Amino acid sequence: MADNHSKEQRSYNMSRIRSKDNKPEDLVRKYLFSKGFRYRKNVRKLPGCPDIVLSKYKTVIFVNGCFWHKHDCPRFVWPSSNQDYWIPKITRNVERDIINHNLLRLQGWNVIVVWECELKKSVRENRLERLIKEIISSQHEISK
Ligand SMILES: [Zn+2]
């Protein structure tokens, strides 16, 4: 098959493949599972196809890459080349995130975003402990 992909598309695909090797969402899933939480993965019928859905806690978790979702952290920098491709692409991602999170909240879901940079070894434990508190406190809000 001829390679009709543009250079940008190819590098995008390559980064998708790389990101599958060390899926940060699996790290979060494994931690939650070890703490006794049960969840569904990649629920397509919910807006934005959340990575983790904890129905019991009416909570969805997105594990977001800092680059793809334009996190306000040092990991996000606009690429210096192919800006005509990247700026609209990343901007669309951010817009979609806002829309999806709002739709989920309207449906009564507690929406939590875990950023890839928060899963660095040095800060991971702290973030994951806080995540559990965020999940559990959401249940109290619902039962009020
Ligand atoms: Zn970040």
Short mmCIF file of N, CA and C and ligand atoms in Angstrom, two decimals:
data_model
loop_
_atom_site.label_atom_id
_atom_site.label_comp_id
_atom_site.label_asym_id
_atom_site.label_seq_id
_atom_site.Cartn_x
_atom_site.Cartn_y
_atom_site.Cartn_z
N MET A 1 0.84 -1.20 0.00
CA MET A 1 0.00 0.00 0.00
C MET A 1 0.88 1.25 0.00
N ALA A 2 0.52 2.19 -0.81
CA ALA A 2 1.31 3.43 -0.88
C ALA A 2 1.15 4.22 0.41
N ASP A 3 2.19 4.88 0.77
CA ASP A 3 2.14 5.68 2.00
C ASP A 3 1.64 7.08 1.66
N ASN A 4 0.34 7.27 1.83
CA ASN A 4 -0.26 8.56 1.49
C ASN A 4 -0.29 9.53 2.66
N HIS A 5 0.21 9.08 3.78
CA HIS A 5 0.18 9.95 4.95
C HIS A 5 1.13 11.12 4.79
N SER A 6 0.68 12.25 5.24
CA SER A 6 1.57 13.41 5.28
C SER A 6 2.60 13.18 6.38
N LYS A 7 3.63 13.97 6.34
CA LYS A 7 4.67 13.87 7.37
C LYS A 7 4.07 14.11 8.76
N GLU A 8 3.16 15.08 8.83
CA GLU A 8 2.55 15.41 10.12
C GLU A 8 1.74 14.23 10.65
N GLN A 9 0.97 13.65 9.73
CA GLN A 9 0.12 12.52 10.12
C GLN A 9 0.98 11.36 10.61
N ARG A 10 2.10 11.16 9.92
CA ARG A 10 2.98 10.06 10.31
C ARG A 10 3.56 10.29 11.70
N SER A 11 4.02 11.51 11.95
CA SER A 11 4.61 11.75 13.26
C SER A 11 3.53 11.68 14.33
N TYR A 12 2.31 12.07 13.98
CA TYR A 12 1.20 11.95 14.92
C TYR A 12 0.96 10.47 15.23
N ASN A 13 0.90 9.67 14.18
CA ASN A 13 0.69 8.23 14.38
C ASN A 13 1.81 7.61 15.21
N MET A 14 3.02 8.01 14.91
CA MET A 14 4.15 7.47 15.66
C MET A 14 4.02 7.80 17.14
N SER A 15 3.62 9.02 17.44
CA SER A 15 3.53 9.39 18.85
C SER A 15 2.37 8.64 19.51
N ARG A 16 1.33 8.35 18.72
CA ARG A 16 0.23 7.56 19.27
C ARG A 16 0.74 6.16 19.64
N ILE A 17 1.54 5.62 18.77
CA ILE A 17 2.07 4.27 19.01
C ILE A 17 2.97 4.29 20.25
N ARG A 18 3.85 5.27 20.30
CA ARG A 18 4.72 5.38 21.47
C ARG A 18 3.93 5.49 22.75
N SER A 19 2.86 6.30 22.69
CA SER A 19 2.11 6.54 23.92
C SER A 19 1.40 5.27 24.39
N LYS A 20 1.23 4.33 23.48
CA LYS A 20 0.57 3.08 23.88
C LYS A 20 1.50 2.18 24.67
N ASP A 21 2.79 2.41 24.53
CA ASP A 21 3.75 1.54 25.21
C ASP A 21 3.74 1.70 26.72
N ASN A 22 3.51 2.91 27.15
CA ASN A 22 3.57 3.14 28.60
C ASN A 22 2.31 3.85 29.07
N LYS A 23 1.19 3.40 28.55
CA LYS A 23 -0.09 4.04 28.82
C LYS A 23 -0.25 4.56 30.24
N PRO A 24 -0.28 5.86 30.40
CA PRO A 24 -0.47 6.40 31.76
C PRO A 24 -1.83 6.02 32.34
N GLU A 25 -2.83 5.83 31.47
CA GLU A 25 -4.15 5.47 32.01
C GLU A 25 -4.13 4.09 32.68
N ASP A 26 -3.26 3.21 32.18
CA ASP A 26 -3.15 1.89 32.81
C ASP A 26 -2.56 1.97 34.21
N LEU A 27 -1.65 2.93 34.35
CA LEU A 27 -1.04 3.14 35.67
C LEU A 27 -2.11 3.55 36.69
N VAL A 28 -2.99 4.45 36.26
CA VAL A 28 -4.07 4.91 37.14
C VAL A 28 -5.05 3.75 37.39
N ARG A 29 -5.37 3.02 36.33
CA ARG A 29 -6.30 1.89 36.49
C ARG A 29 -5.77 0.86 37.47
N LYS A 30 -4.50 0.51 37.31
CA LYS A 30 -3.91 -0.51 38.18
C LYS A 30 -3.94 -0.06 39.64
N TYR A 31 -3.65 1.21 39.85
CA TYR A 31 -3.66 1.73 41.21
C TYR A 31 -5.07 1.63 41.81
N LEU A 32 -6.06 2.09 41.04
CA LEU A 32 -7.43 2.07 41.55
C LEU A 32 -7.87 0.63 41.83
N PHE A 33 -7.53 -0.27 40.90
CA PHE A 33 -7.91 -1.67 41.07
C PHE A 33 -7.30 -2.23 42.36
N SER A 34 -6.03 -1.88 42.61
CA SER A 34 -5.34 -2.39 43.81
C SER A 34 -5.98 -1.85 45.09
N LYS A 35 -6.68 -0.72 44.96
CA LYS A 35 -7.35 -0.13 46.12
C LYS A 35 -8.81 -0.58 46.21
N GLY A 36 -9.18 -1.51 45.34
CA GLY A 36 -10.52 -2.10 45.42
C GLY A 36 -11.58 -1.41 44.58
N PHE A 37 -11.18 -0.43 43.78
CA PHE A 37 -12.15 0.24 42.92
C PHE A 37 -12.38 -0.59 41.66
N ARG A 38 -13.61 -0.64 41.22
CA ARG A 38 -13.93 -1.35 39.99
C ARG A 38 -14.49 -0.33 39.00
N TYR A 39 -14.13 -0.50 37.75
CA TYR A 39 -14.42 0.56 36.77
C TYR A 39 -14.64 -0.06 35.39
N ARG A 40 -15.18 0.76 34.50
CA ARG A 40 -15.21 0.39 33.08
C ARG A 40 -14.20 1.28 32.36
N LYS A 41 -13.70 0.77 31.23
CA LYS A 41 -12.68 1.50 30.48
C LYS A 41 -13.27 2.04 29.18
N ASN A 42 -12.79 3.19 28.74
CA ASN A 42 -13.12 3.74 27.42
C ASN A 42 -14.61 3.59 27.07
N VAL A 43 -15.44 4.23 27.87
CA VAL A 43 -16.88 4.08 27.67
C VAL A 43 -17.35 5.00 26.55
N ARG A 44 -17.59 4.42 25.40
CA ARG A 44 -17.86 5.20 24.19
C ARG A 44 -19.20 5.91 24.20
N LYS A 45 -20.15 5.39 24.99
CA LYS A 45 -21.45 6.05 24.96
C LYS A 45 -21.47 7.33 25.81
N LEU A 46 -20.39 7.57 26.55
CA LEU A 46 -20.31 8.83 27.31
C LEU A 46 -19.49 9.85 26.53
N PRO A 47 -19.84 11.15 26.68
CA PRO A 47 -19.10 12.19 25.95
C PRO A 47 -17.59 12.11 26.20
N GLY A 48 -16.82 12.13 25.13
CA GLY A 48 -15.36 12.13 25.25
C GLY A 48 -14.74 10.78 25.52
N CYS A 49 -15.59 9.73 25.62
CA CYS A 49 -15.10 8.37 25.84
C CYS A 49 -14.10 8.33 27.01
N PRO A 50 -14.61 8.54 28.24
CA PRO A 50 -13.68 8.62 29.39
C PRO A 50 -12.82 7.36 29.55
N ASP A 51 -11.57 7.57 29.98
CA ASP A 51 -10.63 6.45 30.16
C ASP A 51 -11.09 5.51 31.27
N ILE A 52 -11.66 6.09 32.33
CA ILE A 52 -12.07 5.30 33.49
C ILE A 52 -13.44 5.80 33.95
N VAL A 53 -14.37 4.87 34.13
CA VAL A 53 -15.70 5.24 34.59
C VAL A 53 -16.03 4.45 35.85
N LEU A 54 -16.23 5.17 36.94
CA LEU A 54 -16.59 4.55 38.22
C LEU A 54 -18.06 4.85 38.48
N SER A 55 -18.92 3.97 37.97
CA SER A 55 -20.36 4.23 38.03
C SER A 55 -20.84 4.38 39.46
N LYS A 56 -20.32 3.57 40.35
CA LYS A 56 -20.73 3.59 41.75
C LYS A 56 -20.52 4.97 42.36
N TYR A 57 -19.50 5.65 41.93
CA TYR A 57 -19.17 6.97 42.46
C TYR A 57 -19.59 8.09 41.51
N LYS A 58 -20.29 7.70 40.46
CA LYS A 58 -20.73 8.67 39.44
C LYS A 58 -19.55 9.57 39.04
N THR A 59 -18.41 8.94 38.82
CA THR A 59 -17.18 9.68 38.52
C THR A 59 -16.54 9.16 37.23
N VAL A 60 -16.09 10.08 36.40
CA VAL A 60 -15.31 9.69 35.23
C VAL A 60 -13.93 10.32 35.36
N ILE A 61 -12.93 9.60 34.86
CA ILE A 61 -11.55 10.09 34.91
C ILE A 61 -10.97 10.10 33.50
N PHE A 62 -10.41 11.23 33.15
CA PHE A 62 -9.64 11.33 31.91
C PHE A 62 -8.17 11.42 32.29
N VAL A 63 -7.36 10.59 31.67
CA VAL A 63 -5.92 10.68 31.87
C VAL A 63 -5.38 11.36 30.61
N ASN A 64 -5.01 12.62 30.75
CA ASN A 64 -4.69 13.44 29.58
C ASN A 64 -3.20 13.65 29.37
N GLY A 65 -2.78 13.51 28.15
CA GLY A 65 -1.42 13.87 27.76
C GLY A 65 -1.29 15.39 27.75
N CYS A 66 -0.21 15.88 28.33
CA CYS A 66 -0.04 17.33 28.47
C CYS A 66 0.06 18.03 27.12
N PHE A 67 0.65 17.37 26.16
CA PHE A 67 0.77 17.97 24.83
C PHE A 67 -0.57 17.98 24.10
N TRP A 68 -1.22 16.85 24.03
CA TRP A 68 -2.45 16.72 23.24
C TRP A 68 -3.59 17.57 23.78
N HIS A 69 -3.57 17.79 25.09
CA HIS A 69 -4.68 18.51 25.71
C HIS A 69 -4.26 19.87 26.25
N LYS A 70 -3.05 20.30 25.87
CA LYS A 70 -2.57 21.65 26.17
C LYS A 70 -2.62 21.99 27.66
N HIS A 71 -1.93 21.15 28.42
CA HIS A 71 -1.85 21.42 29.85
C HIS A 71 -0.98 22.65 30.11
N ASP A 72 -1.37 23.44 31.09
CA ASP A 72 -0.60 24.61 31.47
C ASP A 72 0.58 24.17 32.34
N CYS A 73 1.54 23.53 31.71
CA CYS A 73 2.70 23.02 32.44
C CYS A 73 3.89 23.02 31.47
N PRO A 74 5.09 22.80 31.98
CA PRO A 74 6.27 22.88 31.09
C PRO A 74 6.26 21.83 29.98
N ARG A 75 5.46 20.80 30.11
CA ARG A 75 5.44 19.78 29.06
C ARG A 75 4.73 20.23 27.80
N PHE A 76 3.95 21.30 27.93
CA PHE A 76 3.29 21.78 26.72
C PHE A 76 4.04 22.96 26.13
N VAL A 77 4.46 22.78 24.88
CA VAL A 77 5.00 23.89 24.09
C VAL A 77 4.46 23.73 22.67
N TRP A 78 4.07 24.82 22.07
CA TRP A 78 3.63 24.75 20.68
C TRP A 78 4.80 24.27 19.82
N PRO A 79 4.57 23.31 18.95
CA PRO A 79 5.65 22.88 18.05
C PRO A 79 6.09 24.06 17.20
N SER A 80 7.39 24.13 16.93
CA SER A 80 7.89 25.28 16.17
C SER A 80 7.68 25.09 14.67
N SER A 81 7.47 23.85 14.24
CA SER A 81 7.20 23.64 12.82
C SER A 81 5.79 23.11 12.62
N ASN A 82 5.32 23.18 11.40
CA ASN A 82 3.98 22.70 11.02
C ASN A 82 2.87 23.30 11.89
N GLN A 83 3.00 24.56 12.17
CA GLN A 83 2.02 25.19 13.05
C GLN A 83 0.62 25.22 12.43
N ASP A 84 0.56 25.26 11.10
CA ASP A 84 -0.75 25.25 10.44
C ASP A 84 -1.50 23.97 10.76
N TYR A 85 -0.77 22.94 11.04
CA TYR A 85 -1.39 21.66 11.38
C TYR A 85 -1.69 21.59 12.88
N TRP A 86 -0.68 21.93 13.68
CA TRP A 86 -0.79 21.68 15.12
C TRP A 86 -1.71 22.64 15.84
N ILE A 87 -1.68 23.91 15.49
CA ILE A 87 -2.48 24.87 16.26
C ILE A 87 -3.98 24.54 16.17
N PRO A 88 -4.52 24.36 14.95
CA PRO A 88 -5.95 23.99 14.91
C PRO A 88 -6.23 22.64 15.57
N LYS A 89 -5.30 21.72 15.43
CA LYS A 89 -5.53 20.38 15.97
C LYS A 89 -5.63 20.40 17.49
N ILE A 90 -4.64 21.04 18.13
CA ILE A 90 -4.63 21.09 19.59
C ILE A 90 -5.79 21.95 20.10
N THR A 91 -6.05 23.05 19.39
CA THR A 91 -7.15 23.93 19.78
C THR A 91 -8.48 23.17 19.76
N ARG A 92 -8.66 22.36 18.73
CA ARG A 92 -9.88 21.53 18.66
C ARG A 92 -9.97 20.56 19.83
N ASN A 93 -8.85 19.95 20.17
CA ASN A 93 -8.84 19.03 21.32
C ASN A 93 -9.32 19.73 22.59
N VAL A 94 -8.77 20.92 22.81
CA VAL A 94 -9.11 21.67 24.03
C VAL A 94 -10.59 22.04 24.03
N GLU A 95 -11.09 22.46 22.87
CA GLU A 95 -12.51 22.83 22.77
C GLU A 95 -13.40 21.61 23.02
N ARG A 96 -13.01 20.50 22.44
CA ARG A 96 -13.78 19.26 22.64
C ARG A 96 -13.79 18.85 24.10
N ASP A 97 -12.65 19.00 24.77
CA ASP A 97 -12.57 18.65 26.19
C ASP A 97 -13.58 19.47 26.99
N ILE A 98 -13.61 20.78 26.73
CA ILE A 98 -14.51 21.66 27.49
C ILE A 98 -15.96 21.23 27.26
N ILE A 99 -16.30 20.98 26.01
CA ILE A 99 -17.67 20.57 25.68
C ILE A 99 -18.02 19.25 26.35
N ASN A 100 -17.13 18.27 26.22
CA ASN A 100 -17.41 16.95 26.78
C ASN A 100 -17.53 16.98 28.30
N HIS A 101 -16.64 17.72 28.94
CA HIS A 101 -16.69 17.78 30.40
C HIS A 101 -17.99 18.45 30.86
N ASN A 102 -18.39 19.49 30.13
CA ASN A 102 -19.65 20.15 30.49
C ASN A 102 -20.84 19.22 30.30
N LEU A 103 -20.85 18.48 29.20
CA LEU A 103 -21.94 17.53 28.95
C LEU A 103 -22.01 16.49 30.07
N LEU A 104 -20.85 16.00 30.46
CA LEU A 104 -20.81 14.99 31.53
C LEU A 104 -21.33 15.57 32.85
N ARG A 105 -20.90 16.79 33.16
CA ARG A 105 -21.36 17.41 34.42
C ARG A 105 -22.87 17.63 34.39
N LEU A 106 -23.39 17.99 33.22
CA LEU A 106 -24.84 18.15 33.08
C LEU A 106 -25.57 16.84 33.33
N GLN A 107 -24.90 15.73 33.01
CA GLN A 107 -25.48 14.40 33.26
C GLN A 107 -25.22 13.93 34.69
N GLY A 108 -24.62 14.79 35.49
CA GLY A 108 -24.42 14.47 36.91
C GLY A 108 -23.11 13.78 37.23
N TRP A 109 -22.21 13.72 36.26
CA TRP A 109 -20.93 13.05 36.51
C TRP A 109 -19.94 14.01 37.16
N ASN A 110 -19.17 13.46 38.08
CA ASN A 110 -18.01 14.15 38.62
C ASN A 110 -16.87 13.89 37.64
N VAL A 111 -16.29 14.96 37.11
CA VAL A 111 -15.24 14.81 36.09
C VAL A 111 -13.88 15.12 36.69
N ILE A 112 -12.97 14.15 36.62
CA ILE A 112 -11.62 14.34 37.15
C ILE A 112 -10.63 14.17 36.00
N VAL A 113 -9.69 15.11 35.91
CA VAL A 113 -8.62 14.98 34.92
C VAL A 113 -7.31 14.71 35.65
N VAL A 114 -6.65 13.65 35.24
CA VAL A 114 -5.30 13.38 35.74
C VAL A 114 -4.35 13.66 34.58
N TRP A 115 -3.40 14.54 34.82
CA TRP A 115 -2.46 14.90 33.76
C TRP A 115 -1.25 13.98 33.80
N GLU A 116 -0.72 13.76 32.61
CA GLU A 116 0.44 12.88 32.48
C GLU A 116 1.60 13.34 33.38
N CYS A 117 1.80 14.66 33.48
CA CYS A 117 2.92 15.17 34.29
C CYS A 117 2.70 14.90 35.78
N GLU A 118 1.44 14.66 36.16
CA GLU A 118 1.15 14.36 37.56
C GLU A 118 1.48 12.90 37.90
N LEU A 119 1.85 12.15 36.86
CA LEU A 119 2.16 10.73 37.07
C LEU A 119 3.66 10.46 37.00
N LYS A 120 4.44 11.54 36.99
CA LYS A 120 5.89 11.39 37.09
C LYS A 120 6.18 10.67 38.40
N LYS A 121 7.19 9.85 38.41
CA LYS A 121 7.50 9.03 39.60
C LYS A 121 7.53 9.83 40.90
N SER A 122 8.15 11.02 40.83
CA SER A 122 8.35 11.80 42.05
C SER A 122 7.05 12.31 42.67
N VAL A 123 6.00 12.47 41.86
CA VAL A 123 4.76 13.07 42.38
C VAL A 123 3.56 12.12 42.29
N ARG A 124 3.75 11.01 41.65
CA ARG A 124 2.67 10.07 41.36
C ARG A 124 1.87 9.64 42.59
N GLU A 125 2.60 9.18 43.61
CA GLU A 125 1.96 8.64 44.81
C GLU A 125 0.98 9.67 45.40
N ASN A 126 1.50 10.88 45.51
CA ASN A 126 0.71 11.97 46.03
C ASN A 126 -0.56 12.21 45.23
N ARG A 127 -0.41 12.23 43.91
CA ARG A 127 -1.54 12.50 43.02
C ARG A 127 -2.59 11.40 43.12
N LEU A 128 -2.12 10.14 43.19
CA LEU A 128 -3.04 9.02 43.21
C LEU A 128 -3.80 8.96 44.54
N GLU A 129 -3.12 9.32 45.62
CA GLU A 129 -3.82 9.37 46.91
C GLU A 129 -4.90 10.45 46.90
N ARG A 130 -4.56 11.57 46.30
CA ARG A 130 -5.53 12.67 46.20
C ARG A 130 -6.69 12.27 45.29
N LEU A 131 -6.38 11.51 44.25
CA LEU A 131 -7.42 11.05 43.32
C LEU A 131 -8.48 10.25 44.07
N ILE A 132 -8.05 9.38 44.95
CA ILE A 132 -9.00 8.57 45.71
C ILE A 132 -9.90 9.45 46.56
N LYS A 133 -9.30 10.46 47.18
CA LYS A 133 -10.11 11.40 47.97
C LYS A 133 -11.13 12.10 47.07
N GLU A 134 -10.71 12.47 45.88
CA GLU A 134 -11.62 13.16 44.95
C GLU A 134 -12.78 12.24 44.54
N ILE A 135 -12.48 10.97 44.36
CA ILE A 135 -13.52 10.01 43.96
C ILE A 135 -14.51 9.83 45.11
N ILE A 136 -13.98 9.63 46.30
CA ILE A 136 -14.83 9.33 47.45
C ILE A 136 -15.65 10.55 47.85
N SER A 137 -15.06 11.74 47.82
CA SER A 137 -15.81 12.92 48.24
C SER A 137 -16.94 13.22 47.26
N SER A 138 -16.79 12.79 46.00
CA SER A 138 -17.87 13.04 45.04
C SER A 138 -19.12 12.26 45.43
N GLN A 139 -18.92 11.10 46.04
CA GLN A 139 -20.07 10.29 46.45
C GLN A 139 -20.86 10.99 47.55
N HIS A 140 -20.14 11.63 48.47
CA HIS A 140 -20.83 12.35 49.54
C HIS A 140 -21.70 13.46 48.97
N GLU A 141 -21.16 14.11 47.93
CA GLU A 141 -21.92 15.20 47.34
C GLU A 141 -23.22 14.69 46.73
N ILE A 142 -23.17 13.51 46.14
CA ILE A 142 -24.36 12.96 45.50
C ILE A 142 -25.40 12.55 46.55
N SER A 143 -24.92 11.95 47.64
CA SER A 143 -25.87 11.39 48.61
C SER A 143 -26.48 12.48 49.50
N LYS A 144 -25.97 13.70 49.44
CA LYS A 144 -26.53 14.80 50.25
C LYS A 144 -27.99 15.02 49.93
ZN ZN B 1 1.22 18.67 32.43
#
